[in-house]
GROMACS .gro file of C-alpha atoms in nm:
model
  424
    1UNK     CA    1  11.125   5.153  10.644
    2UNK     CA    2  10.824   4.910  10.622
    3UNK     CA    3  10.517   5.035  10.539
    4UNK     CA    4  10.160   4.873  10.634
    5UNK     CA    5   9.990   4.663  10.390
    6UNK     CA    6   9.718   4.901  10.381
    7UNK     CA    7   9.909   5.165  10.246
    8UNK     CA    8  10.056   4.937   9.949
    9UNK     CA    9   9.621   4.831   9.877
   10UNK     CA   10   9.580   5.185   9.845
   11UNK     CA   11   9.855   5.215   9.597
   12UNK     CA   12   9.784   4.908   9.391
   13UNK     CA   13   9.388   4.987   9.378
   14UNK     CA   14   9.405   5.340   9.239
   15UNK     CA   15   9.185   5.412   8.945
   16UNK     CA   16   9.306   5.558   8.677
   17UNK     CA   17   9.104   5.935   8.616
   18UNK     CA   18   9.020   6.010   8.932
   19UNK     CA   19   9.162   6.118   9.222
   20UNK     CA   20   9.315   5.969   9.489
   21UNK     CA   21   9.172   5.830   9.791
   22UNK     CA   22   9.160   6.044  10.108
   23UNK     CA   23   9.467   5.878  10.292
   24UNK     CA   24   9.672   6.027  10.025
   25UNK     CA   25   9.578   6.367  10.127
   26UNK     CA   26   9.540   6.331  10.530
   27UNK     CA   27   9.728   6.062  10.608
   28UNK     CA   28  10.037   6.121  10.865
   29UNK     CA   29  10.200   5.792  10.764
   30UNK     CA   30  10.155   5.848  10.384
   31UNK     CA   31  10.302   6.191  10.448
   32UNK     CA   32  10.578   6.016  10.595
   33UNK     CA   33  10.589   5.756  10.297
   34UNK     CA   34  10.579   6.090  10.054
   35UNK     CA   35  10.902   6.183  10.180
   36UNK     CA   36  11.074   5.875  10.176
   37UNK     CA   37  10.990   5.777   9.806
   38UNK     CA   38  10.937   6.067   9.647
   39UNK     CA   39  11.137   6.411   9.791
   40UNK     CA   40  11.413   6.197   9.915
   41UNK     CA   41  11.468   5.991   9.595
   42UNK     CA   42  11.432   6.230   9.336
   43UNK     CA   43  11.513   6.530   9.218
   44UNK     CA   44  11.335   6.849   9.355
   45UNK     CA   45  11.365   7.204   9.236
   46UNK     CA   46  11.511   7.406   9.524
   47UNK     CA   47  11.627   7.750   9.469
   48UNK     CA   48  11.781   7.990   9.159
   49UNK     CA   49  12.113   8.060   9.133
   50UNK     CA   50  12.088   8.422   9.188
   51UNK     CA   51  11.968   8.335   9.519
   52UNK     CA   52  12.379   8.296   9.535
   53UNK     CA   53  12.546   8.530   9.329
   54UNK     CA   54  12.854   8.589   9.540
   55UNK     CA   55  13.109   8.351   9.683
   56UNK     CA   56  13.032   8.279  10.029
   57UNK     CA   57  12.687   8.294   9.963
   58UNK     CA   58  12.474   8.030  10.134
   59UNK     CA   59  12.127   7.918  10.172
   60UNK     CA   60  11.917   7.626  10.375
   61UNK     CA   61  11.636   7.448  10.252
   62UNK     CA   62  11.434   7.185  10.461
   63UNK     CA   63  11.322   6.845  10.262
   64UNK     CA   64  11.121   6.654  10.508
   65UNK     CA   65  11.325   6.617  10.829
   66UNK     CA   66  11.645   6.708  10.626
   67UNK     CA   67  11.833   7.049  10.590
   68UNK     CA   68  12.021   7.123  10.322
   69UNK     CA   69  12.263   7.377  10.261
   70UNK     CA   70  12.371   7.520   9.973
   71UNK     CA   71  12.691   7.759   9.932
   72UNK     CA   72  12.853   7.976   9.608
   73UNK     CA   73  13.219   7.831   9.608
   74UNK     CA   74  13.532   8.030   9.544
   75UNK     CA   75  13.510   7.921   9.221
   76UNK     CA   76  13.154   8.003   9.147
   77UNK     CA   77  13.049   7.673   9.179
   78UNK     CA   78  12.732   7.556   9.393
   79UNK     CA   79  12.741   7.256   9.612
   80UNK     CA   80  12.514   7.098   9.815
   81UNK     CA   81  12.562   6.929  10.167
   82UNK     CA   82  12.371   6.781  10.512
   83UNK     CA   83  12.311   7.054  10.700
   84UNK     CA   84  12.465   6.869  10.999
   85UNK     CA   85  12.797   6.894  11.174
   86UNK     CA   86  12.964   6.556  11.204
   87UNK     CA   87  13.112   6.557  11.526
   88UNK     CA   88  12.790   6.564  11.712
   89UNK     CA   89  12.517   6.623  11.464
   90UNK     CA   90  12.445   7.025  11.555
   91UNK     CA   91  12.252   7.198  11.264
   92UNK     CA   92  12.533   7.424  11.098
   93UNK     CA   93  12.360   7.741  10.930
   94UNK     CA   94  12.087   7.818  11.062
   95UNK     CA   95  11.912   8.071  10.884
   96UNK     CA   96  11.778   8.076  10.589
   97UNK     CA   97  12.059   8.281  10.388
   98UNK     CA   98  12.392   8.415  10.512
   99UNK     CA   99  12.682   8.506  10.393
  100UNK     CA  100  13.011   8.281  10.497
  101UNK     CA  101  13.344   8.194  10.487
  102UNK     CA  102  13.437   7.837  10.611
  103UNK     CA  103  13.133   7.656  10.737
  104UNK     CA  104  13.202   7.697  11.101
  105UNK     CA  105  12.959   7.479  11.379
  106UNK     CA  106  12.888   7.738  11.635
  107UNK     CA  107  12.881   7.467  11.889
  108UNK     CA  108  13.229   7.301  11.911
  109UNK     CA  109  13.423   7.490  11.651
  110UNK     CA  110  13.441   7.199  11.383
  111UNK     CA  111  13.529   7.365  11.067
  112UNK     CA  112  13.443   7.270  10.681
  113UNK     CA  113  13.591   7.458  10.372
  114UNK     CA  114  13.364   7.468  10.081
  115UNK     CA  115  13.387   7.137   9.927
  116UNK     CA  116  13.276   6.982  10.271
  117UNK     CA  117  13.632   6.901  10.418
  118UNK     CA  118  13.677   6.874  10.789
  119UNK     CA  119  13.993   7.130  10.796
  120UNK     CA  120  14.015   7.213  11.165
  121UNK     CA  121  13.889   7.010  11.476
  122UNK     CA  122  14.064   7.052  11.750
  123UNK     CA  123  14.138   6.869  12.089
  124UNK     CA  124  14.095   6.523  11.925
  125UNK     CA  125  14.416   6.422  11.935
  126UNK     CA  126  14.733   6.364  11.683
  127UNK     CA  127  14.559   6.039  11.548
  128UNK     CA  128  14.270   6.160  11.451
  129UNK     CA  129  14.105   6.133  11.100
  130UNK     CA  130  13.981   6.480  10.988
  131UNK     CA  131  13.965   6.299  10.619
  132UNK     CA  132  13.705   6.049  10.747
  133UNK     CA  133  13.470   6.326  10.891
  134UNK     CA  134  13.375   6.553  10.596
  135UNK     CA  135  13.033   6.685  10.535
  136UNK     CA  136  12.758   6.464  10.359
  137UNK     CA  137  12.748   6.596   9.987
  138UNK     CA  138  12.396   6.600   9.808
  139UNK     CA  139  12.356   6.550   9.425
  140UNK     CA  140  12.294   6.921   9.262
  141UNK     CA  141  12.245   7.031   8.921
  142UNK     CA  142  12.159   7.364   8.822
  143UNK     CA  143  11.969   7.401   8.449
  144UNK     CA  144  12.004   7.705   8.262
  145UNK     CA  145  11.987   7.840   8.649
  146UNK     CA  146  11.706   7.664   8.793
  147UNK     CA  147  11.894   7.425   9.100
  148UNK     CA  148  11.767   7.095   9.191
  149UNK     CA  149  11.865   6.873   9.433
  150UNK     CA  150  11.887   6.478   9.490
  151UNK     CA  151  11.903   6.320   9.824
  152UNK     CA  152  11.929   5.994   9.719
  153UNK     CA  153  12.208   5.792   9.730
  154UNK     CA  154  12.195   5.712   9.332
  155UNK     CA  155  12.048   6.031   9.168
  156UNK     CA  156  11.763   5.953   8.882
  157UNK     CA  157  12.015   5.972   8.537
  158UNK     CA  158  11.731   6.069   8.302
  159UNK     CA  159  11.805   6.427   8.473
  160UNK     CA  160  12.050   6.453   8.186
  161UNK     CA  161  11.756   6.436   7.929
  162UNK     CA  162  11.554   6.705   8.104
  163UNK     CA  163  11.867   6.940   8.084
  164UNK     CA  164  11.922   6.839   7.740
  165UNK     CA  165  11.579   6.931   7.630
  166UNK     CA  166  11.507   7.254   7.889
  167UNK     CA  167  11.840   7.462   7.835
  168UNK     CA  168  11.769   7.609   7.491
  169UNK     CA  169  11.438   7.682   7.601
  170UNK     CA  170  11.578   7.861   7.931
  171UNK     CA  171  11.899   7.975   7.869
  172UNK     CA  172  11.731   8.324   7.628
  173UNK     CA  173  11.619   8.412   7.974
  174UNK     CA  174  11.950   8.446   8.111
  175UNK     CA  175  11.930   8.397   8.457
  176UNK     CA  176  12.284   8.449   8.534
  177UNK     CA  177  12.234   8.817   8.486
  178UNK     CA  178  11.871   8.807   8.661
  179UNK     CA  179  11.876   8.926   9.058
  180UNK     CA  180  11.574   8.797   9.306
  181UNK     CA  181  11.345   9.126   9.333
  182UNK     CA  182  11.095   8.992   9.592
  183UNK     CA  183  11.067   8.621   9.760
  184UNK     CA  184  10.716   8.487   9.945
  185UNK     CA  185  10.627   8.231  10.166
  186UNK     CA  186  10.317   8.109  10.150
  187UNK     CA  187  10.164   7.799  10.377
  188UNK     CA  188   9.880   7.656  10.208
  189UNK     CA  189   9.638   7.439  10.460
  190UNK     CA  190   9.625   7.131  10.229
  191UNK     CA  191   9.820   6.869  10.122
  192UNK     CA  192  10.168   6.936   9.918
  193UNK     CA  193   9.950   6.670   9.628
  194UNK     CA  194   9.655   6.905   9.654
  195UNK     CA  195   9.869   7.173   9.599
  196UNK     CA  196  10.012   6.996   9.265
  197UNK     CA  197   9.678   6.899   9.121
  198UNK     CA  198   9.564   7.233   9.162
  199UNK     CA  199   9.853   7.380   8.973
  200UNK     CA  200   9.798   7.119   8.673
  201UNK     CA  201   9.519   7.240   8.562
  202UNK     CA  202   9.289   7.568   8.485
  203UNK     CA  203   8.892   7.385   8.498
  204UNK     CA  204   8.947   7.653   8.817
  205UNK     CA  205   9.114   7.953   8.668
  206UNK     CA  206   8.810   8.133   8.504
  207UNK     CA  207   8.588   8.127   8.809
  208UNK     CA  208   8.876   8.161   9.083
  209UNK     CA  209   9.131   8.385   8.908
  210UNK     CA  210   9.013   8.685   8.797
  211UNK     CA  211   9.409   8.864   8.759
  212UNK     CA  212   9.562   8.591   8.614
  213UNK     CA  213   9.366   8.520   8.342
  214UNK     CA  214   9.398   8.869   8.241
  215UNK     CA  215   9.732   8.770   8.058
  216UNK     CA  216   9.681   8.388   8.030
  217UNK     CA  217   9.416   8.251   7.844
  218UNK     CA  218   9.225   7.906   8.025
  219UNK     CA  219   9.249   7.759   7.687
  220UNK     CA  220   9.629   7.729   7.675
  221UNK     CA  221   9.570   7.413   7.918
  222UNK     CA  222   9.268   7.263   7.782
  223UNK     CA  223   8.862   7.298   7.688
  224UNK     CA  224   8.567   7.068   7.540
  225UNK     CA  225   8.464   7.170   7.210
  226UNK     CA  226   8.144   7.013   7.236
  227UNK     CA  227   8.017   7.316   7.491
  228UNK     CA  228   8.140   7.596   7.394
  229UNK     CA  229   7.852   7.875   7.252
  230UNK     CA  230   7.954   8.103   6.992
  231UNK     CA  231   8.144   8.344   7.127
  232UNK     CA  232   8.368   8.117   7.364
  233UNK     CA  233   8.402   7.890   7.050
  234UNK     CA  234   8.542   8.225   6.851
  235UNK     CA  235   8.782   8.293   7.148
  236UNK     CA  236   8.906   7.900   7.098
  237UNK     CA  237   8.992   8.014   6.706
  238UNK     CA  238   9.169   8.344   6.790
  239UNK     CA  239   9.369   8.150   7.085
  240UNK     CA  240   9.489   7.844   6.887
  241UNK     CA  241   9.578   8.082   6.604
  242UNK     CA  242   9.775   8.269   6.808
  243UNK     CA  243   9.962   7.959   6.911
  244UNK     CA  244  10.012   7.894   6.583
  245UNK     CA  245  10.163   8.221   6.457
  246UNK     CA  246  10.355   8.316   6.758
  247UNK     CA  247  10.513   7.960   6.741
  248UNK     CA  248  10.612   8.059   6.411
  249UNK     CA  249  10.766   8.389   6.474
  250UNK     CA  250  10.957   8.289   6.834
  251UNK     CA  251  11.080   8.004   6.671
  252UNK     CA  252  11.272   8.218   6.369
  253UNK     CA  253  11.380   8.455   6.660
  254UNK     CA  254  11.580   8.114   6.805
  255UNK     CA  255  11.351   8.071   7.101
  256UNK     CA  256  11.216   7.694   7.126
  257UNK     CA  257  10.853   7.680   7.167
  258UNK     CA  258  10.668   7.407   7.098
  259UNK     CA  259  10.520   7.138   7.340
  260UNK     CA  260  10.734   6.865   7.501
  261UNK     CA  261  10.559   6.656   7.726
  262UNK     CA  262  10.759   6.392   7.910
  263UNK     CA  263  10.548   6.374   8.254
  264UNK     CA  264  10.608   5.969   8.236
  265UNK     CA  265  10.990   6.050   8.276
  266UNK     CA  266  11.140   5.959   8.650
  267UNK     CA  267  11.246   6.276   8.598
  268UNK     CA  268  10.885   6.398   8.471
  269UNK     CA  269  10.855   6.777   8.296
  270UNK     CA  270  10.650   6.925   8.050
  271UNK     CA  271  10.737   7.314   7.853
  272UNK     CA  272  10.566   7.542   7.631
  273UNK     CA  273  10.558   7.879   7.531
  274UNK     CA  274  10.247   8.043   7.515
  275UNK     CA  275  10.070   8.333   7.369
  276UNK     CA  276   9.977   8.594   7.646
  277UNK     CA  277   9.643   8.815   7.591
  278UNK     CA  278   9.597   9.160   7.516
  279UNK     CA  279   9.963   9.396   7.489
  280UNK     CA  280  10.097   9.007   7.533
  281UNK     CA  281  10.421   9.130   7.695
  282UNK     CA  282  10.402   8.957   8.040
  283UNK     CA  283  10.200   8.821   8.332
  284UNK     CA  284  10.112   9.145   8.487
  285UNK     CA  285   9.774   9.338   8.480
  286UNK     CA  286   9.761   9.536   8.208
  287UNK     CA  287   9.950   9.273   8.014
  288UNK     CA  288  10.251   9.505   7.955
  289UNK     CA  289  10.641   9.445   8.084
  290UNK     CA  290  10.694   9.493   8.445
  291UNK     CA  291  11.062   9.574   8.405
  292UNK     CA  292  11.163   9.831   8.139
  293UNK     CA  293  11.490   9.625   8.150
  294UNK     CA  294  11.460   9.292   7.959
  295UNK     CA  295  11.662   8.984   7.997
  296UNK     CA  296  11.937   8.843   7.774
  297UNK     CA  297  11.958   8.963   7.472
  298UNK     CA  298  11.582   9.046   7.426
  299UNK     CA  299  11.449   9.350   7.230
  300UNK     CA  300  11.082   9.260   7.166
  301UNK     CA  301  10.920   9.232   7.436
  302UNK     CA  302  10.636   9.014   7.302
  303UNK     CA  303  10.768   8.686   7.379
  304UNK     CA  304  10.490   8.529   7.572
  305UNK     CA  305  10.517   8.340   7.857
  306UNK     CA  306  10.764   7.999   7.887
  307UNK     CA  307  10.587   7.744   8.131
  308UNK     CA  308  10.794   7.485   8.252
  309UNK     CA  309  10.652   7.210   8.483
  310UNK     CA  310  10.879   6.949   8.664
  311UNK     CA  311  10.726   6.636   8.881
  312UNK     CA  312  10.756   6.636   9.196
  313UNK     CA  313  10.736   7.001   9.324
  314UNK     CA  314  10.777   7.288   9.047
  315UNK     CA  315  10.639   7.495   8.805
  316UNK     CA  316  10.806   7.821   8.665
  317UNK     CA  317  10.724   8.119   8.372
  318UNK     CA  318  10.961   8.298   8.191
  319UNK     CA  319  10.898   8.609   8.009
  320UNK     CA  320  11.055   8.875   7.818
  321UNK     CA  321  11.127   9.089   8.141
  322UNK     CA  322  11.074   8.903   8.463
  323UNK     CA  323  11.038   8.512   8.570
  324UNK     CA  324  10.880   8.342   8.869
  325UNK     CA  325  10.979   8.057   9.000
  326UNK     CA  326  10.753   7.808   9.225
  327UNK     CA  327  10.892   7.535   9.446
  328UNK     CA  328  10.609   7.326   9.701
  329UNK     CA  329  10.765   7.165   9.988
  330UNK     CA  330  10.537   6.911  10.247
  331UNK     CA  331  10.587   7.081  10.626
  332UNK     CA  332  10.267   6.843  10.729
  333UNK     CA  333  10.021   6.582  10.607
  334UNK     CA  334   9.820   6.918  10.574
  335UNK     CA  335  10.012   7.172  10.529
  336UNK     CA  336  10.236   7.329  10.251
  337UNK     CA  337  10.510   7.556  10.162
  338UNK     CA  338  10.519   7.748   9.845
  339UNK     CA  339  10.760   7.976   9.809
  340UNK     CA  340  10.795   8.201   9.468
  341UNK     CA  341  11.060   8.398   9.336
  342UNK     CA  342  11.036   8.708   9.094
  343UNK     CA  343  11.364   8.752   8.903
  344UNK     CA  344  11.456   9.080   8.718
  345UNK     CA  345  11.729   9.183   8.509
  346UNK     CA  346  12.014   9.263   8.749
  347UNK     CA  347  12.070   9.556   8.624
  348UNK     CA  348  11.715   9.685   8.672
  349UNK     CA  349  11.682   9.915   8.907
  350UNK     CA  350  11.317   9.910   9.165
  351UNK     CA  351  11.120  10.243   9.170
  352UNK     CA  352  11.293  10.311   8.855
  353UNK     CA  353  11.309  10.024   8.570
  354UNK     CA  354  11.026   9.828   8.778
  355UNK     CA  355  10.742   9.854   9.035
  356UNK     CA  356  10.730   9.576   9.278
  357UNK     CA  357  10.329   9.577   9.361
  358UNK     CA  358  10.319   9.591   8.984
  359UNK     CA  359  10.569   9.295   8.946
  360UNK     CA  360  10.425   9.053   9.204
  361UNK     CA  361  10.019   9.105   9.196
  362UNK     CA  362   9.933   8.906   8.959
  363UNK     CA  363  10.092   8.610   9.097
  364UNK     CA  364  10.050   8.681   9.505
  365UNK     CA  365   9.710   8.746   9.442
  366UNK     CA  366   9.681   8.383   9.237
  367UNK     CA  367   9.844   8.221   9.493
  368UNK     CA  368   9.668   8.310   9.818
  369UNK     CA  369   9.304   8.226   9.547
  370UNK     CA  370   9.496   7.887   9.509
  371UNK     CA  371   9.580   7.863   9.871
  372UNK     CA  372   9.210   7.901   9.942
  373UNK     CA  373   9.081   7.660   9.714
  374UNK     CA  374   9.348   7.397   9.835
  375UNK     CA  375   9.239   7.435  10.186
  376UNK     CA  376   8.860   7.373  10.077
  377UNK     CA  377   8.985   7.068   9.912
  378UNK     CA  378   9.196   6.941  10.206
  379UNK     CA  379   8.887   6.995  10.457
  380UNK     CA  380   8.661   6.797  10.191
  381UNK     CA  381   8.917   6.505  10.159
  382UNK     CA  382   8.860   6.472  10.534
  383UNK     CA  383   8.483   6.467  10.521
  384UNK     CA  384   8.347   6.095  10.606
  385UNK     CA  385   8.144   6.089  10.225
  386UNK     CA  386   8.464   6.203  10.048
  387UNK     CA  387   8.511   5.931   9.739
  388UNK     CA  388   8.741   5.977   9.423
  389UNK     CA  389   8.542   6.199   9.200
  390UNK     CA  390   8.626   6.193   8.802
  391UNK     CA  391   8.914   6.386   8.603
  392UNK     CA  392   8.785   6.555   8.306
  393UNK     CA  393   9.001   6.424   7.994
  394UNK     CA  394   8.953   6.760   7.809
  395UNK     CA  395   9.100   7.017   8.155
  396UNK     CA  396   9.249   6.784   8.390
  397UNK     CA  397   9.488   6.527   8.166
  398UNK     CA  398   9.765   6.663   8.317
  399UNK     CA  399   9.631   6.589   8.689
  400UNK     CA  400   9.624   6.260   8.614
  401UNK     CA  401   9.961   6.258   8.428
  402UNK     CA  402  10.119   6.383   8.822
  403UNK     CA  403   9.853   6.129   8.975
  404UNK     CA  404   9.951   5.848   8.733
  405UNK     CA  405  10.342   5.957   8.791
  406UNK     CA  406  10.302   5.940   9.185
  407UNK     CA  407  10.157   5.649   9.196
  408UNK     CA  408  10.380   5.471   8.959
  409UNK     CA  409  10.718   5.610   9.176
  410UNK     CA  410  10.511   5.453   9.508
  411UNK     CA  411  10.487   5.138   9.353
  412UNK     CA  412  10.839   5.114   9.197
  413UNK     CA  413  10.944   5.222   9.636
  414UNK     CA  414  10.716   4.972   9.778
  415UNK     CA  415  10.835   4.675   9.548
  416UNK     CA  416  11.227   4.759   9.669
  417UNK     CA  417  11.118   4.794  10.006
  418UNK     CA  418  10.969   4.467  10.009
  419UNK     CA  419  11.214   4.269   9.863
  420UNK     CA  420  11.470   4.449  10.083
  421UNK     CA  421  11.310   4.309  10.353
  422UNK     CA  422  11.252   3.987  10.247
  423UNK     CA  423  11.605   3.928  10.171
  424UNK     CA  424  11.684   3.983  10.541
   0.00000   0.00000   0.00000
């Protein structure tokens, strides 16, 4: 598809360290260009595999105008196809999990087994092709447990680095033996970018967050030693000791820790471990585990809180007991899905090993206080005087490391779509 020159002035012209200009945010036609170059051409995080523990076990997800479905093979494997029958293009599954067999098309009977094969089509004749007519695979990978999907027709390689570096810092987690306790919805009223910034950075989380930063400390993702008083300046100490100590002791225990940063990656993700406040047992309110049960192998429960952050569209947190899981989705130029998942031990039993309203608040309370802010953003991005305002280098870096990435991945679409067309 061609996109205006207008749109490719607004890429080349972005200034570094501040944010973009309001077409990126309200824009219908950048919206449109979003999903072209960056959620159909690289890959997005998706779903967990517990989401499928059984065989049969199938889910849909919707990337831009495309559903995909995903099913739990006989043999445990998940694959990924077009959600779309190919005799005359009828959505297959239609809700959002189910349970099948063969992947049937309600409409005309057209039947798929689980790699995709056409295996029954009848009334169209002895010389018909059933070979010719299987369903449209899409790439897949699952890390450690986390699944992420490609639509492209050539899937970024450097995926292969990202598992190579994530899965020892994952795989203590165990999320074979987790289960999904709870799964939420949430439309934000901004832009799916918005939604990203927002998440890359806690200048916010102090003022705005009152629950989360019960467990997580603001200085885990950046500060300005130049203004902090006494006190805050003491807090700083205590914190980056922590880091230091705890880095120490996870480390001897065989759990991976320290910082990798490779946001410039096509494949962009950045992971750390960090301390959490108080009891320091998990993201909850009074800091302690929400499941008695914890994952893997794990017997102290004082393991902090893995972050793991993944261009274009996730950001997840692993603890001793529970993880969540965040995956952001563009339904509109302003408007966003983010849908989280709490995982628990599978064994662990609700009412009994854990309290859901225990397990969730934190988080569902964070995320409607984000959902707020990213709607005040959105409706300032439309206002006439709106102008790029300044990234702070000391709370924001990593803003402008998703900004800087975006931009970069527009560029490197525009380019092939122009000399596409030019060699027509």
């Amino acid at each position: 598809m061609r996109f205006s020159s207008d749109i490719q002035d607004l890429v080349s012209r972005r200034e570094k360290g501040k944010s973009l200009e309001a077409p990126f945010y309200n824009a219908p036609e950048i919206l449109k260009l979003d999903v072209e170059a960056i959620f159909n051409q690289h890959w997005i995080f998706v779903a967990v595999e517990p989401e499928l523990p059984e065989p049969g076990d199938c889910i849909t997800v919707e990337v831009g105008r495309a559903s995909i479905l995903l099913l739990r093979g006989d043999d445990m494997e998940i694959r990924a196809f077009h959600n779309v029958c190919r005799h005359r293009g009828a959505k297959l599954i239609d809700e959002r999990a189910t349970t099948i067999g063969n992947i049937v098309c309600r409409y005309h009977g057209w039947t798929y087994n689980e790699d995709g094969d056409l295996i029954l089509a009848e009334h169209m004749g002895a010389g018909f092709d059933k070979s010719c007519h299987g369903l449209k695979a899409v790439h897949i990978r699952s890390i450690a447990g986390l699944i992420f999907i490609c639509l492209a027709d050539e899937a970024p390689k450097d995926i292969d680095e990202m598992a190579r570096v994530m899965t020892p810092y994952i795989a203590p987690h165990d999320i074979a033996n987790c289960k999904v306790a709870f799964t939420s919805d949430l439309i934000e009223e901004g832009n799916w970018k918005l939604t990203m910034e927002n998440n890359r950075e806690c200048y916010h989380c102090e003022a705005n967050h009152p629950q989360l930063t019960v467990p997580l400390s603001e200085f885990g993702f950046g500060f300005s030693p130049d203004e902090m008083d006494e006190r805050r300046s003491e807090d700083v100490k205590k914190y980056t000791n922590a880091v230091e100590n705890d880095h120490k002791r996870w480390e001897s225990c065989g759990l991976p820790s320290a910082e990798e940063d490779h946001l410039s990656d096509i494949t962009g993700f950045r992971t750390m471990r960090l301390p959490l406040m108080w009891e320091g047992e998990s993201q909850t309110l009074d800091t302690k585990v929400a499941s008695k049960k914890l994952l893997g192998k794990f017997t102290d429960p004082k393991l902090g809180g893995l972050s793991f952050w993944t261009h274009p569209n996730s950001w997840h947190h692993f603890m001793s007991d529970h993880i969540v899981t965040f995956s952001v989705l563009p339904l509109s130029a302003d408007r966003t899905l983010v849908r989280t998942t709490w995982l628990v031990h599978k064994d662990a039993i609700e009412g009994e090993d854990y309290n859901l309203d225990n397990l969730t608040q934190v988080w569902k309370m964070t995320n409607q206080q984000d959902a707020d802010l990213v709607r005040l953003a959105q409706l300032g991005s439309e206002q006439p005087s709106y102008e790029p305002g300044p990234y702070s280098s000391f709370t924001e870096p990593h803003v402008e490391a998703f900004c800087d990435w975006y931009i970069a991945r527009m560029k490197q679409h525009l380019a092939k779509d122009k000399s596409g067309a030019a060699t027509k």
